[in-house]
Every structure is written in structure tokens, then in C-alpha cells.
Coordinates of C-alpha atoms and ligand atoms in Angstrom, one line a residue:
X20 CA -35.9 32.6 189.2
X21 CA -37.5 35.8 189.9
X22 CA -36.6 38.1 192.5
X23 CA -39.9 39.6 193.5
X24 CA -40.7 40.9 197.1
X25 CA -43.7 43.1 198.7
X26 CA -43.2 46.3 200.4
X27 CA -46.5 47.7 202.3
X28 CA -48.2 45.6 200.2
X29 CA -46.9 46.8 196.9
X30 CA -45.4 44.3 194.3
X31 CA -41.6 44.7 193.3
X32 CA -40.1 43.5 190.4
X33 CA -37.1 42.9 191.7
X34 CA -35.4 42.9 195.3
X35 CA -33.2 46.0 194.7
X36 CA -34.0 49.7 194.3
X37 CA -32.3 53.1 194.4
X38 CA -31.6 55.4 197.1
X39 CA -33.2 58.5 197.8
X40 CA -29.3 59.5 196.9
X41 CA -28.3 63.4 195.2
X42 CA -28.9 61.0 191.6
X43 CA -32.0 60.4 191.8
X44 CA -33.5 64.7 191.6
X45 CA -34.0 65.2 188.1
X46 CA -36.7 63.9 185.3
X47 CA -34.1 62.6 183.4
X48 CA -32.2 60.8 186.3
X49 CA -35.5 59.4 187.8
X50 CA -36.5 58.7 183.7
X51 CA -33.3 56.5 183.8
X52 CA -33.8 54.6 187.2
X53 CA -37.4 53.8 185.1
X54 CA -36.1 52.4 182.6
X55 CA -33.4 50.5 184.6
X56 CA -33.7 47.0 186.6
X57 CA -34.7 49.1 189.7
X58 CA -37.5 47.7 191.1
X59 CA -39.2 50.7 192.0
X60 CA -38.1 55.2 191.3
X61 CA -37.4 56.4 194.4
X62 CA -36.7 60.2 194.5
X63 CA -34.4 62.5 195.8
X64 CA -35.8 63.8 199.5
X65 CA -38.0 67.5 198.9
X66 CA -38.2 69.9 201.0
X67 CA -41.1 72.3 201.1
X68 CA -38.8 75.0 199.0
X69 CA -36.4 74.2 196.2
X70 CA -32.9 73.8 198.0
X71 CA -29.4 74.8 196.9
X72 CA -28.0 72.5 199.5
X73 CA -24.3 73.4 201.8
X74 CA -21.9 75.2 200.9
X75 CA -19.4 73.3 198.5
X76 CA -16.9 71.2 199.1
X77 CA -19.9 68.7 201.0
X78 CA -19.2 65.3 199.9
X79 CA -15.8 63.2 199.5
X80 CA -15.0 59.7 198.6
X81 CA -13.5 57.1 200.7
X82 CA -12.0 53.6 199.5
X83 CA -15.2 51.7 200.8
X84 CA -18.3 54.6 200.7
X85 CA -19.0 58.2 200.8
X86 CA -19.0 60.8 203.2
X87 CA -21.0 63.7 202.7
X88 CA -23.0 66.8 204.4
X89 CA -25.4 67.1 201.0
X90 CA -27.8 69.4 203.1
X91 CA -31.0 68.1 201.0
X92 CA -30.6 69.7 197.9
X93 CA -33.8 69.4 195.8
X94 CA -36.1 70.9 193.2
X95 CA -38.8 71.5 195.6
X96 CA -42.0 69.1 196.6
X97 CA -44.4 70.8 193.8
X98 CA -41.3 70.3 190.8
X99 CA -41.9 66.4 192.1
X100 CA -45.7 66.5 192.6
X101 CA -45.5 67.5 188.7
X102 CA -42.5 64.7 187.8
X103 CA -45.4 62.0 188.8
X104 CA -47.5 61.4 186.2
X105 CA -44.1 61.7 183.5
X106 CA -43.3 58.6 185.8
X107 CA -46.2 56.3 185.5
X108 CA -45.0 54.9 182.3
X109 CA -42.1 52.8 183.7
X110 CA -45.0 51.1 185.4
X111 CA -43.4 50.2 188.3
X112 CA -43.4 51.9 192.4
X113 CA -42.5 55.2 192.8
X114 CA -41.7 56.6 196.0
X115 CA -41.4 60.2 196.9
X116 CA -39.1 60.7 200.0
X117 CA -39.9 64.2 202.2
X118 CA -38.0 66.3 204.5
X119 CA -39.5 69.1 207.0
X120 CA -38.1 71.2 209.2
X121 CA -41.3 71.4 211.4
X122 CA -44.2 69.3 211.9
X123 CA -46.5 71.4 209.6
X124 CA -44.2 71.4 207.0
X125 CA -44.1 67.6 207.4
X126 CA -47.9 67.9 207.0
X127 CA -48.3 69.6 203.9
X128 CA -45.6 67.9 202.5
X129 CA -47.4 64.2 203.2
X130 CA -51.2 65.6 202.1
X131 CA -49.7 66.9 199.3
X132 CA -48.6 63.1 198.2
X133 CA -51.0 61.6 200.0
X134 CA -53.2 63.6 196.8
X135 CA -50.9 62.5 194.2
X136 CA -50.5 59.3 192.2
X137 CA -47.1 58.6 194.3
X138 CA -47.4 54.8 195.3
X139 CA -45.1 55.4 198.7
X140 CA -44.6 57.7 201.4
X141 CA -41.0 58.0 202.6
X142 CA -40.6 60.4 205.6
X143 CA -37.1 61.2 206.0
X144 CA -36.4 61.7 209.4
X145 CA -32.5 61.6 209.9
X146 CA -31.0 63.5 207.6
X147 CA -27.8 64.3 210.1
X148 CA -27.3 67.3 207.8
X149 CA -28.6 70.6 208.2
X150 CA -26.9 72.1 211.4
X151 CA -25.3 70.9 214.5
X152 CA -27.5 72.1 216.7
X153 CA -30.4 69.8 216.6
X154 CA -30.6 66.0 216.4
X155 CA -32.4 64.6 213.5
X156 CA -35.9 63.9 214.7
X157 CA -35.6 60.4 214.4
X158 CA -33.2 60.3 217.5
X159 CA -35.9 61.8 219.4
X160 CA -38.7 60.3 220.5
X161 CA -41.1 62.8 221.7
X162 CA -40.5 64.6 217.8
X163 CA -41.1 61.9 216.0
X164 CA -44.6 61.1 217.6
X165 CA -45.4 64.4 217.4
X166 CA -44.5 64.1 213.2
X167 CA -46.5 60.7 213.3
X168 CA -49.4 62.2 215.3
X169 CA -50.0 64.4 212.7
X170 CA -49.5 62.7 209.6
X171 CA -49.9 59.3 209.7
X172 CA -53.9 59.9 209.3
X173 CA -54.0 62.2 206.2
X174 CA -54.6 60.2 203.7
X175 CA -54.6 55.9 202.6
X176 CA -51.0 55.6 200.8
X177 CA -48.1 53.7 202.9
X178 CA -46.1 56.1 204.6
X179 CA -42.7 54.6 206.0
X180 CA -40.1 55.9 207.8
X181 CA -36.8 56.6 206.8
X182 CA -34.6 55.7 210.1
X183 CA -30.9 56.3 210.9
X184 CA -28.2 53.8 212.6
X185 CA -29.1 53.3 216.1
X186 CA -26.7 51.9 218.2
X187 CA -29.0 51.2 221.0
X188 CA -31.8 48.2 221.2
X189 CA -33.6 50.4 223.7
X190 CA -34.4 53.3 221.5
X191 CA -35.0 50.8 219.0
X192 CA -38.1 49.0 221.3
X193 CA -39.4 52.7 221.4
X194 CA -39.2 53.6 217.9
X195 CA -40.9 49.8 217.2
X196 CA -43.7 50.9 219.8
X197 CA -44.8 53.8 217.8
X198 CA -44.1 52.6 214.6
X199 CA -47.2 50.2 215.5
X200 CA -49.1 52.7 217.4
X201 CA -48.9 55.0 214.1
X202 CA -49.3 51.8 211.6
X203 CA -46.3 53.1 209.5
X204 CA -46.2 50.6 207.0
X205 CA -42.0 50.2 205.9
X206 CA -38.7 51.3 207.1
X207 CA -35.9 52.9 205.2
X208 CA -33.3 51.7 207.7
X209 CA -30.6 53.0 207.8
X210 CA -29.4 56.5 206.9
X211 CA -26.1 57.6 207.0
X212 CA -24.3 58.0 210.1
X213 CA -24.4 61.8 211.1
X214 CA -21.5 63.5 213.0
X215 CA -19.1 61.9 211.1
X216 CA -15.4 63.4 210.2
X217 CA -13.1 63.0 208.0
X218 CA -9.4 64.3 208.3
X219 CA -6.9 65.1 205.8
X220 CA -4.0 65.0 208.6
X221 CA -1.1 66.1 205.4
X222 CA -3.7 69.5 205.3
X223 CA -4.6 69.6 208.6
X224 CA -8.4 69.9 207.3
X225 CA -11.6 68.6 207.2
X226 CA -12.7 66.8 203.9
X227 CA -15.4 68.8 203.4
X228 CA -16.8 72.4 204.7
X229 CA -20.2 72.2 205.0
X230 CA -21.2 72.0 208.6
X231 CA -18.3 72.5 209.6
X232 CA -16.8 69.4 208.6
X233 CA -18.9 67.1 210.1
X234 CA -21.0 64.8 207.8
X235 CA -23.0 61.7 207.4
X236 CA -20.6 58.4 206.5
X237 CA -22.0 56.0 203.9
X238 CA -20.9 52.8 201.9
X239 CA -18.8 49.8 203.7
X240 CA -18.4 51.3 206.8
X241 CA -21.8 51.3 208.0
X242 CA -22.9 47.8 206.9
X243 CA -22.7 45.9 209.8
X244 CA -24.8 48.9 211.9
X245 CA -27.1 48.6 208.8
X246 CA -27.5 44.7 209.5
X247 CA -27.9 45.1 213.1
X248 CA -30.6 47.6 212.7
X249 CA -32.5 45.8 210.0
X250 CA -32.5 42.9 211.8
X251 CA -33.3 44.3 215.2
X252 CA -36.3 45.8 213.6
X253 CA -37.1 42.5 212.1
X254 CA -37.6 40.7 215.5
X255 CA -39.6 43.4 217.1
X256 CA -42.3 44.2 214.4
X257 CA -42.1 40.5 213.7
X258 CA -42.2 40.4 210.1
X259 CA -45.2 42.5 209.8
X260 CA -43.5 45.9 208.7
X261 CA -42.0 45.9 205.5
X262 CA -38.1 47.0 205.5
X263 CA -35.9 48.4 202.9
X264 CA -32.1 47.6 204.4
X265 CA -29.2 50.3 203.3
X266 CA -26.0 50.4 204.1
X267 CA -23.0 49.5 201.7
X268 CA -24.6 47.0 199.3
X269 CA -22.1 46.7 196.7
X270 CA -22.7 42.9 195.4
X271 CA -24.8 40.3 195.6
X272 CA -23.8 39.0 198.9
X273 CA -24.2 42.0 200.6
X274 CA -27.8 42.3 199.6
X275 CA -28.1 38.1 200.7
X276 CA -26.9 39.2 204.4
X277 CA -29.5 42.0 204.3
X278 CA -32.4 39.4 203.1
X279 CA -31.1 37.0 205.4
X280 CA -31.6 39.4 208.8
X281 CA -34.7 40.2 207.1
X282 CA -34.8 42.9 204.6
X283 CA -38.0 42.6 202.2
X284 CA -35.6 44.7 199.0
X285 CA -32.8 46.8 199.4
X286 CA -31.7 50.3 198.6
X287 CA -28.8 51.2 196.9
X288 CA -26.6 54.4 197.2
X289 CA -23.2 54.6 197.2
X290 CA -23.2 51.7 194.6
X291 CA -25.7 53.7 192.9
X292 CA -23.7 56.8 192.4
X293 CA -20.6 55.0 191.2
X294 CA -21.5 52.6 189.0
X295 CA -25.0 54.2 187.6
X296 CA -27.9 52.6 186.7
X297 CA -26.5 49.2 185.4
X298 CA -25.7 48.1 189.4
X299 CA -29.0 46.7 189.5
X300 CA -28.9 44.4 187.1
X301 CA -25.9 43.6 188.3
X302 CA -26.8 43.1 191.7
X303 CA -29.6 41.5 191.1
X304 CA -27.8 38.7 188.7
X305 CA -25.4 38.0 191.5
X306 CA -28.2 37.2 194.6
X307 CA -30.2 35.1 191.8
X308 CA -26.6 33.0 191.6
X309 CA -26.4 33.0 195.4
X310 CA -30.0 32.1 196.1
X311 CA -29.9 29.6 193.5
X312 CA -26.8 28.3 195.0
X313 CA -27.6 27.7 198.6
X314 CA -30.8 26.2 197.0
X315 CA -33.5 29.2 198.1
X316 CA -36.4 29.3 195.3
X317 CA -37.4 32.6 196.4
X318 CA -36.7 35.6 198.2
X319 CA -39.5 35.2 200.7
X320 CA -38.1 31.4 201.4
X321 CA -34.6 32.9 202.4
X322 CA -36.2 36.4 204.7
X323 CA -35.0 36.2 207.5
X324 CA -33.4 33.2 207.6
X325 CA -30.6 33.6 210.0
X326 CA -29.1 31.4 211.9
X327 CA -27.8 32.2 215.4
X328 CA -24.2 31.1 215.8
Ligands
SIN30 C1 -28.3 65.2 202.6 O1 -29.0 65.7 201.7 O2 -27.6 65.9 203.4 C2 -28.4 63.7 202.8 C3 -29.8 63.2 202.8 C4 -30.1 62.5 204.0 O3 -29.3 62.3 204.9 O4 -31.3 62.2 204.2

């Protein structure tokens, strides 16, 4: 059985992929997720300007996931404009993943790639990480249009958006509204969950000092916001936006639940940066035992699928 799947249109090997997770930044990492069962090299989110990132400690593991305040740290948009061609090789997807902190930035950043050889066009819009003064623009709707309004028309390569947990349907119906008005073509759903914290009560600390403690929680703990949001997004652009679910996938299973609300491939993080490259083949060789189980032939015969208790 193969596990292949179509994001904006694009063929993928497989149904699992990387996350644009602090791993993925270098040649050599993104040389590795080439060479690996990752269905497609997605890269670490750039910035305009190369980027240190906060102020150390800024990430701290939990039993079930992560918790971090990262603060983008990356080798610049032009070091991964030049990591492209190096790339083509592993002949599968690549995706480049960009961060601005202003719509122009977001601008040159997009026609930039939009001018590149990069098959996709991730726009991150919820990192929760940079300050705690302003929202990430994804939890505001008059931003975000004004981000789509200006770059969804610079150039013909998919651009997708790279969404964080919502915990409302209503915003959700909004976002849906101008993800069709803008024709974004995928979803990145979700991101961590910003203004997180994490207490060490015998220190009387926070885990972590960058932004002053608060950070974005990852792994187990944010599956079932993950699902919800997937899902939700499922029903209102009826199929017809392709959507990359994240969100705790550890196993096989976890990636089934995310095809079944009606993921089209998945992207893996915390997995990713525990276990390394070989989680792919992993994952992927438990779904094909699950699909092959409940008696699915494909992924597209099982997206989607769920039932309503
Ligand atoms: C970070 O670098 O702080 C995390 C990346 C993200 O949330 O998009």
C-alpha cells in the first residue's frame, strides 16, 4: 500500500512530513529530512534578517510535548533562498515557511520565493513568540487580510497558511471566508498554543525565561484542539483546501485520527525532535498497518471519514 496524498496540488510520497520545528534550519538538517521518509523538506520559519532567537533558557520538555518560546531563530530568508537548489536532488516538495513582522516584510519575503524553485509557500502567522504585547496576526482578522491582500497575488506557487489553535468556531467561519476570498491553497493547522506557562512550584519559577516565561505548548496536550481545528476547517472549506494537521502525532494512530477529521498529510514536531529522522518511517509503517487493518486501500478512501457518534 502506498501512502500518497496531494497538497495544493502537489504529489507526496508519503502522508507524513516534518515540522517547520528549530531541526529543520540548517543544510545538513534539511539534507537529512531529504534523504529521510519525509514526504516533503519543510524548513525552519525565516525572517527577513538572520535571528539569534530569546534569550536562553526558551524551551523545556514535558512528559507528553514541548513547551517552548524559540523566538524564530533562523539563518535568514536569503541563507534559504540559496539552500534551494542544494535541495532539489531529494526530488521531493520543499516548502519554505516565512515570518514578518510587518506586511512589507511579509511581501518581500513571499516574492522572494515566489522567484525561487521552492514548491510551497508557508506563511507563518502565529508564532505566539516574540513579545506579549501583540497577538499573533492570525488571531486578528483585519491583519491577516491586510497580509493576504498583499501577498496572495505576487506570484503562481501555493501559498498556505500556517494557523494556530482556535478555540472558537466563529473566528474560524471568518478565517474560512478569507481563506477563499484570498485562494490560499493549504493550511498548517495548528501551531503551538501561545501564552502558555509552565511552573516549577519546588523553584518557584518559570521553566523558561524568554518572554517572560510564557511560551507556546506543543506535543500531547494540544491534540485534541489540533483535531478540532483540522476538522472544523475540513467542513467549512469542504475538502477543497488542502490541510497539513499538527499537533502531538507520535504514532500511527494519531496520524489515523488526523486523516480521519480530514487531514490530507501531517506534520511532525515534537516527535520529530526526539526521535530524529527515522519517526517517519516509523509512523508511516504504523498507519499502513492501521489502514490496512480497518480495510482502507488508500489515504484518500479513509479522509475524512468520521463518523459522528
Ligand atoms: C518560535 O520560533 O518561537 C516558534 C515558531 C512558531 O511558533 O512559529
Amino acid at each position: 500500500m502506498n501512502l500518497i496524498t496531494k497538497i495544493a496540488g502537489r504529489e507526496f510520497e508519503s502522508y507524513t512530513l516534518n515540522a517547520s520545528v528549530p531541526r529543520a534550519s540548517t543544510l545538513d538538517e534539511l539534507k537529512q529530512i531529504g534523504q529521510s521518509d519525509s514526504a516533503a523538506i519543510m524548513m525552519k520559519s525565516c525572517t527577513i534578517k538572520k535571528r539569534k532567537g530569546n534569550p536562553l533558557p526558551r524551551i523545556f520538555k514535558l512528559p507528553l510535548g514541548y513547551f517552548n518560546s524559540e523566538g524564530l531563530p533562523n539563518l535568514g530568508y536569503k541563507t534559504y533562498l540559496e539552500f534551494i537548489p542544494k535541495l532539489k536532488k531529494y526530488n521531493k516538495p520543499i516548502i519554505v515557511s516565512v515570518a514578518g513582522f510587518s506586511v512589507d516584510e511579509y511581501k518581500i519575503l513571499v516574492k522572494a520565493f515566489q522567484e525561487s524553485e521552492v514548491d510551497l509557500i508557508e506563511i507563518n502567522l502565529s508564532c505566539p513568540n516574540i513579545d506579549n504585547k501583540t497577538e499573533p496576526i492570525a488571531y486578528n482578522l483585519k491583519k491577516t487580510e491586510e497580509v493576504l491582500k498583499e501577498i496572495s497575488y505576487l506570484g503562481k506557487k501555493p501559498i498556505g497558511l500556517k494557523l494556530p489553535p482556535y478555540p472558537y468556531y466563529s473566528i474560524q467561519q471568518k478565517i474560512a471566508n478569507l481563506i477563499k476570498k484570498y485562494s490560499v491553497s493549504f493550511l498548517s493547522c495548528v501551531n503551538t498554543l501561545g501564552n502558555s506557562l509552565i511552573i516549577d512550584e519546588i523553584k518557584e519559577r518559570s521553566v523558561i525565561k524568554a518572554t517572560r516565561g510564557f511560551g507556546g505548548l506543543s506535543g500531547q496536550y494540544i491534540k485534541p484542539i489540533a483535531l478540532g481545528n483540522v476538522r472544523r476547517f475540513y467542513e467549512l472549506l469542504k475538502g477543497k483546501v488542502s490541510i497539513m494537521g499538527m499537533g502531538g502525532v507520535k504514532t500511527g494512530q494519531d496520524v489515523f485520527e488526523f486523516l480521519l477529521a480530514g487531514a490530507d498529510a501531517v506534520q511532525i514536531g515534537t516527535a520529530f525532535v526526539e526521535e530524529g529522522v527515522s519517526c517517519f518511517q516509523r509512523i508511516n509503517k504504523e498507519l499502513k498497518s492501521i489502514l490496512r487493518k480497518k480495510g482502507y486501500s488508500s489515504i484518500s478512501k479513509a479522509r475524512g471519514k468520521l463518523k459522528i457518534s
